[in-house]
Amino acid sequence: MKIGAGSDEMISEDGTINLHKELELLTIAGLSNIDALRAATIVNAEGLGEEKNMGTIEAQKLANLVILNSNPLEDISNTQDIKYVFKRGKVIE
């Protein structure tokens, strides 16, 4: 069984991004940090039938990137320590 990550509501009432909370909850439930990250990327692309176009960083694939200051493999909450976001080829501060 594969688990995908991604909330219907992007921003919670307290202003935090729900995906970050969901990743943390997945690790509390027993997934490793890398498997939680895969749930939000590769597994979701597979679920949409779009793994040839997205889900991993490869030549010729669509990619929006989040560059982090800290390693989420060490602590999944580091997904919130965002340095840059690249969307459609442009940096968003």
Short mmCIF file of N, CA and C in Angstrom, two decimals:
data_model
loop_
_atom_site.label_atom_id
_atom_site.label_comp_id
_atom_site.label_asym_id
_atom_site.label_seq_id
_atom_site.Cartn_x
_atom_site.Cartn_y
_atom_site.Cartn_z
N MET A 1 0.83 -1.17 0.00
CA MET A 1 0.00 0.00 0.00
C MET A 1 0.88 1.24 0.00
N LYS A 2 0.51 2.23 -0.80
CA LYS A 2 1.24 3.48 -0.86
C LYS A 2 0.40 4.58 -0.23
N ILE A 3 1.08 5.51 0.41
CA ILE A 3 0.42 6.64 1.05
C ILE A 3 0.87 7.91 0.36
N GLY A 4 -0.09 8.73 -0.05
CA GLY A 4 0.20 10.05 -0.61
C GLY A 4 -0.06 11.11 0.44
N ALA A 5 0.61 12.23 0.30
CA ALA A 5 0.44 13.33 1.24
C ALA A 5 -0.04 14.56 0.49
N GLY A 6 -0.92 15.28 1.12
CA GLY A 6 -1.41 16.52 0.54
C GLY A 6 -2.80 16.81 1.05
N SER A 7 -2.95 17.94 1.66
CA SER A 7 -4.22 18.30 2.27
C SER A 7 -5.08 19.10 1.30
N ASP A 8 -6.39 18.96 1.48
CA ASP A 8 -7.31 19.77 0.68
C ASP A 8 -7.17 21.25 1.01
N GLU A 9 -7.01 21.55 2.26
CA GLU A 9 -6.83 22.93 2.71
C GLU A 9 -5.34 23.20 2.82
N MET A 10 -4.83 24.14 2.03
CA MET A 10 -3.40 24.39 2.04
C MET A 10 -2.94 25.11 3.32
N ILE A 11 -3.69 26.11 3.75
CA ILE A 11 -3.32 26.88 4.94
C ILE A 11 -4.33 26.58 6.04
N SER A 12 -3.81 26.27 7.23
CA SER A 12 -4.70 26.00 8.35
C SER A 12 -5.14 27.31 9.00
N GLU A 13 -6.06 27.19 9.93
CA GLU A 13 -6.58 28.37 10.61
C GLU A 13 -5.50 29.14 11.36
N ASP A 14 -4.46 28.45 11.82
CA ASP A 14 -3.39 29.14 12.55
C ASP A 14 -2.31 29.70 11.63
N GLY A 15 -2.52 29.57 10.30
CA GLY A 15 -1.59 30.16 9.33
C GLY A 15 -0.47 29.26 8.88
N THR A 16 -0.38 28.05 9.41
CA THR A 16 0.68 27.15 8.98
C THR A 16 0.23 26.37 7.74
N ILE A 17 1.19 25.88 7.01
CA ILE A 17 0.90 25.10 5.81
C ILE A 17 0.61 23.66 6.24
N ASN A 18 -0.56 23.18 5.89
CA ASN A 18 -0.99 21.85 6.33
C ASN A 18 -0.08 20.72 5.88
N LEU A 19 0.54 20.83 4.71
CA LEU A 19 1.40 19.75 4.25
C LEU A 19 2.54 19.49 5.23
N HIS A 20 3.10 20.55 5.80
CA HIS A 20 4.19 20.37 6.77
C HIS A 20 3.69 19.59 7.99
N LYS A 21 2.51 19.93 8.47
CA LYS A 21 1.94 19.19 9.60
C LYS A 21 1.68 17.74 9.21
N GLU A 22 1.18 17.54 8.00
CA GLU A 22 0.88 16.18 7.54
C GLU A 22 2.14 15.33 7.45
N LEU A 23 3.23 15.91 6.97
CA LEU A 23 4.50 15.19 6.91
C LEU A 23 4.96 14.78 8.31
N GLU A 24 4.82 15.71 9.25
CA GLU A 24 5.19 15.39 10.63
C GLU A 24 4.32 14.26 11.18
N LEU A 25 3.02 14.31 10.91
CA LEU A 25 2.12 13.26 11.40
C LEU A 25 2.43 11.90 10.77
N LEU A 26 2.83 11.91 9.50
CA LEU A 26 3.20 10.65 8.85
C LEU A 26 4.41 10.02 9.52
N THR A 27 5.36 10.85 9.94
CA THR A 27 6.53 10.30 10.62
C THR A 27 6.17 9.82 12.03
N ILE A 28 5.27 10.52 12.69
CA ILE A 28 4.81 10.07 14.01
C ILE A 28 4.10 8.72 13.87
N ALA A 29 3.39 8.55 12.75
CA ALA A 29 2.67 7.29 12.51
C ALA A 29 3.59 6.14 12.12
N GLY A 30 4.87 6.45 11.87
CA GLY A 30 5.83 5.36 11.61
C GLY A 30 6.59 5.43 10.30
N LEU A 31 6.22 6.35 9.39
CA LEU A 31 6.99 6.47 8.16
C LEU A 31 8.34 7.12 8.46
N SER A 32 9.34 6.72 7.71
CA SER A 32 10.63 7.40 7.82
C SER A 32 10.50 8.77 7.17
N ASN A 33 11.43 9.64 7.45
CA ASN A 33 11.39 10.99 6.86
C ASN A 33 11.41 10.91 5.33
N ILE A 34 12.24 10.05 4.78
CA ILE A 34 12.33 9.95 3.32
C ILE A 34 11.02 9.41 2.74
N ASP A 35 10.37 8.47 3.43
CA ASP A 35 9.10 7.96 2.93
C ASP A 35 7.99 9.01 3.01
N ALA A 36 8.04 9.85 4.02
CA ALA A 36 7.06 10.95 4.11
C ALA A 36 7.27 11.93 2.94
N LEU A 37 8.52 12.23 2.63
CA LEU A 37 8.81 13.12 1.49
C LEU A 37 8.40 12.47 0.17
N ARG A 38 8.61 11.18 0.06
CA ARG A 38 8.17 10.46 -1.15
C ARG A 38 6.64 10.51 -1.28
N ALA A 39 5.94 10.45 -0.14
CA ALA A 39 4.47 10.50 -0.17
C ALA A 39 3.98 11.82 -0.77
N ALA A 40 4.74 12.89 -0.56
CA ALA A 40 4.35 14.21 -1.06
C ALA A 40 4.85 14.48 -2.48
N THR A 41 5.66 13.59 -3.03
CA THR A 41 6.25 13.84 -4.35
C THR A 41 6.00 12.67 -5.29
N ILE A 42 6.83 11.67 -5.22
CA ILE A 42 6.78 10.54 -6.14
C ILE A 42 5.45 9.80 -6.09
N VAL A 43 4.98 9.48 -4.90
CA VAL A 43 3.75 8.70 -4.76
C VAL A 43 2.55 9.49 -5.30
N ASN A 44 2.51 10.79 -5.03
CA ASN A 44 1.41 11.60 -5.56
C ASN A 44 1.44 11.64 -7.09
N ALA A 45 2.62 11.77 -7.67
CA ALA A 45 2.73 11.77 -9.14
C ALA A 45 2.25 10.44 -9.71
N GLU A 46 2.63 9.34 -9.06
CA GLU A 46 2.17 8.02 -9.51
C GLU A 46 0.65 7.91 -9.41
N GLY A 47 0.09 8.41 -8.33
CA GLY A 47 -1.35 8.36 -8.13
C GLY A 47 -2.12 9.12 -9.20
N LEU A 48 -1.50 10.16 -9.72
CA LEU A 48 -2.11 10.95 -10.78
C LEU A 48 -1.79 10.40 -12.17
N GLY A 49 -0.95 9.36 -12.22
CA GLY A 49 -0.52 8.83 -13.51
C GLY A 49 0.43 9.76 -14.24
N GLU A 50 1.13 10.61 -13.48
CA GLU A 50 2.01 11.63 -14.06
C GLU A 50 3.49 11.41 -13.72
N GLU A 51 3.85 10.20 -13.32
CA GLU A 51 5.24 9.96 -12.91
C GLU A 51 6.26 10.20 -14.02
N LYS A 52 5.82 10.17 -15.28
CA LYS A 52 6.74 10.46 -16.39
C LYS A 52 6.99 11.96 -16.52
N ASN A 53 6.11 12.76 -15.92
CA ASN A 53 6.19 14.21 -16.05
C ASN A 53 6.60 14.94 -14.79
N MET A 54 6.40 14.32 -13.63
CA MET A 54 6.68 15.01 -12.37
C MET A 54 6.92 14.02 -11.26
N GLY A 55 7.28 14.52 -10.09
CA GLY A 55 7.46 13.67 -8.92
C GLY A 55 8.90 13.46 -8.52
N THR A 56 9.81 13.61 -9.47
CA THR A 56 11.25 13.52 -9.21
C THR A 56 11.94 14.62 -10.01
N ILE A 57 13.17 14.91 -9.65
CA ILE A 57 13.94 15.93 -10.36
C ILE A 57 14.76 15.22 -11.44
N GLU A 58 14.31 15.38 -12.68
CA GLU A 58 14.99 14.77 -13.83
C GLU A 58 14.82 15.69 -15.03
N ALA A 59 15.74 15.55 -15.98
CA ALA A 59 15.65 16.32 -17.22
C ALA A 59 14.32 16.04 -17.90
N GLN A 60 13.73 17.07 -18.44
CA GLN A 60 12.47 17.02 -19.20
C GLN A 60 11.22 16.87 -18.33
N LYS A 61 11.37 16.89 -17.01
CA LYS A 61 10.20 16.82 -16.14
C LYS A 61 9.83 18.21 -15.66
N LEU A 62 8.54 18.39 -15.36
CA LEU A 62 8.06 19.63 -14.76
C LEU A 62 8.57 19.66 -13.33
N ALA A 63 8.98 20.84 -12.87
CA ALA A 63 9.48 20.89 -11.50
C ALA A 63 9.29 22.27 -10.90
N ASN A 64 8.61 22.30 -9.79
CA ASN A 64 8.64 23.43 -8.87
C ASN A 64 9.49 22.93 -7.72
N LEU A 65 10.43 23.72 -7.27
CA LEU A 65 11.37 23.26 -6.26
C LEU A 65 11.30 24.11 -5.00
N VAL A 66 11.51 23.46 -3.88
CA VAL A 66 11.65 24.15 -2.60
C VAL A 66 13.07 23.85 -2.13
N ILE A 67 13.86 24.90 -1.95
CA ILE A 67 15.23 24.76 -1.45
C ILE A 67 15.20 25.08 0.04
N LEU A 68 15.69 24.14 0.84
CA LEU A 68 15.64 24.28 2.29
C LEU A 68 16.98 24.68 2.86
N ASN A 69 16.95 25.32 4.02
CA ASN A 69 18.17 25.64 4.77
C ASN A 69 18.66 24.45 5.59
N SER A 70 17.74 23.58 5.97
CA SER A 70 18.04 22.46 6.87
C SER A 70 17.58 21.15 6.25
N ASN A 71 18.19 20.07 6.65
CA ASN A 71 17.95 18.75 6.08
C ASN A 71 16.69 18.09 6.67
N PRO A 72 15.66 17.85 5.86
CA PRO A 72 14.45 17.19 6.38
C PRO A 72 14.65 15.71 6.67
N LEU A 73 15.74 15.13 6.22
CA LEU A 73 16.01 13.73 6.56
C LEU A 73 16.46 13.61 8.02
N GLU A 74 17.01 14.70 8.56
CA GLU A 74 17.41 14.72 9.96
C GLU A 74 16.22 15.03 10.87
N ASP A 75 15.35 15.95 10.41
CA ASP A 75 14.17 16.34 11.19
C ASP A 75 13.13 16.80 10.18
N ILE A 76 12.01 16.10 10.10
CA ILE A 76 11.00 16.38 9.08
C ILE A 76 10.46 17.81 9.20
N SER A 77 10.50 18.39 10.38
CA SER A 77 10.02 19.77 10.53
C SER A 77 10.92 20.76 9.79
N ASN A 78 12.09 20.31 9.35
CA ASN A 78 12.97 21.18 8.55
C ASN A 78 12.36 21.52 7.19
N THR A 79 11.28 20.85 6.80
CA THR A 79 10.60 21.24 5.56
C THR A 79 10.04 22.66 5.67
N GLN A 80 9.95 23.17 6.89
CA GLN A 80 9.45 24.53 7.09
C GLN A 80 10.56 25.57 7.05
N ASP A 81 11.80 25.13 7.00
CA ASP A 81 12.95 26.04 6.98
C ASP A 81 13.32 26.34 5.52
N ILE A 82 12.47 27.10 4.88
CA ILE A 82 12.55 27.33 3.43
C ILE A 82 13.46 28.51 3.11
N LYS A 83 14.38 28.27 2.18
CA LYS A 83 15.26 29.34 1.70
C LYS A 83 14.71 29.95 0.41
N TYR A 84 14.38 29.11 -0.56
CA TYR A 84 13.85 29.58 -1.85
C TYR A 84 12.75 28.66 -2.32
N VAL A 85 11.85 29.23 -3.10
CA VAL A 85 10.86 28.46 -3.83
C VAL A 85 11.01 28.84 -5.30
N PHE A 86 11.14 27.84 -6.16
CA PHE A 86 11.18 28.06 -7.60
C PHE A 86 9.87 27.55 -8.17
N LYS A 87 9.13 28.43 -8.81
CA LYS A 87 7.86 28.06 -9.42
C LYS A 87 7.84 28.59 -10.84
N ARG A 88 7.63 27.66 -11.78
CA ARG A 88 7.62 28.01 -13.19
C ARG A 88 8.88 28.78 -13.60
N GLY A 89 10.01 28.34 -13.04
CA GLY A 89 11.30 28.90 -13.42
C GLY A 89 11.66 30.22 -12.77
N LYS A 90 10.84 30.69 -11.83
CA LYS A 90 11.12 31.97 -11.16
C LYS A 90 11.23 31.75 -9.67
N VAL A 91 12.12 32.55 -9.06
CA VAL A 91 12.30 32.49 -7.61
C VAL A 91 11.18 33.30 -6.95
N ILE A 92 10.54 32.68 -5.97
CA ILE A 92 9.54 33.37 -5.17
C ILE A 92 10.10 33.52 -3.77
N GLU A 93 10.19 34.72 -3.31
CA GLU A 93 10.75 34.98 -1.95
C GLU A 93 9.70 34.66 -0.90
#
